[in-house]
Amino acid sequence: MEPSLSEKESLELISKMISSAKNNLQKGTGRIFLLWGYLIVAVSIVNLILLIMIPGEDRYLSYCIWCIMPMGLIYHYRLVKKINLEGGVKTYTEQVLDYVWIAFSISVFTIIISMIMASIPALHETESLFSVLEWIHWTFLIPVMLILYGFALFISGRAYRFIPMVTGSFVCWGMSFLIFLLIRSDYILEIQLIALIVSVLAGYIFPGHLLRLKETSHV
């Protein structure tokens, strides 16, 4: 029978697990955050510019730029593989947080696919293909994604005790709330993209650079 740990030993063990998780977070997560952060911001800016510049219903074609996002998965896979080789054995905390982000990714994928599937029958009922993009459920796509993103960031930030992640989660929730307040605005599409850019800057890019700084300085 294994000896039970005292309260002090238990606290020290938990502290070591958190410290180990924070070190592993610094070793690789910053690169992943920066990858997706800059990719999403770049695509959002191009989408926003085209949305403003292209006249009429043709401006909805600007959303086709998001089709390049799956390309990020190729580099993401290679990056995660490299990080796993460098990081060694994962702690229980890291494993749980991996599942949190997997659940986040599946949730976002499910929402997008569901909206696409729901829009297909309407293609035969509308006079214009682009009118499908004006459906109210598409308007809710970005704010709902930001709520989910804030949820994953908050849990990760609290578990790792990394305040920039927690701050980023509140920015995401705040931007989502702002979108809902302005949902009837004539410029809601532009507002959504700007809110997405601000959220990603606060939730991905800023924490990512801080993590990279900690990694390079061996903190």
GROMACS .gro file of C-alpha atoms in nm, residues 1-13:
model
   13
    1MET     CA    1   0.000   0.000   0.000
    2GLU     CA    2   0.141   0.337  -0.104
    3PRO     CA    3   0.194   0.589   0.178
    4SER     CA    4  -0.049   0.883   0.176
    5LEU     CA    5   0.085   1.233   0.125
    6SER     CA    6   0.063   1.497   0.391
    7GLU     CA    7  -0.113   1.825   0.322
    8LYS     CA    8   0.220   2.002   0.276
    9GLU     CA    9   0.351   1.734   0.039
   10SER     CA   10   0.029   1.748  -0.162
   11LEU     CA   11   0.056   2.125  -0.203
   12GLU     CA   12   0.421   2.093  -0.307
   13LEU     CA   13   0.328   1.827  -0.565
   0.00000   0.00000   0.00000
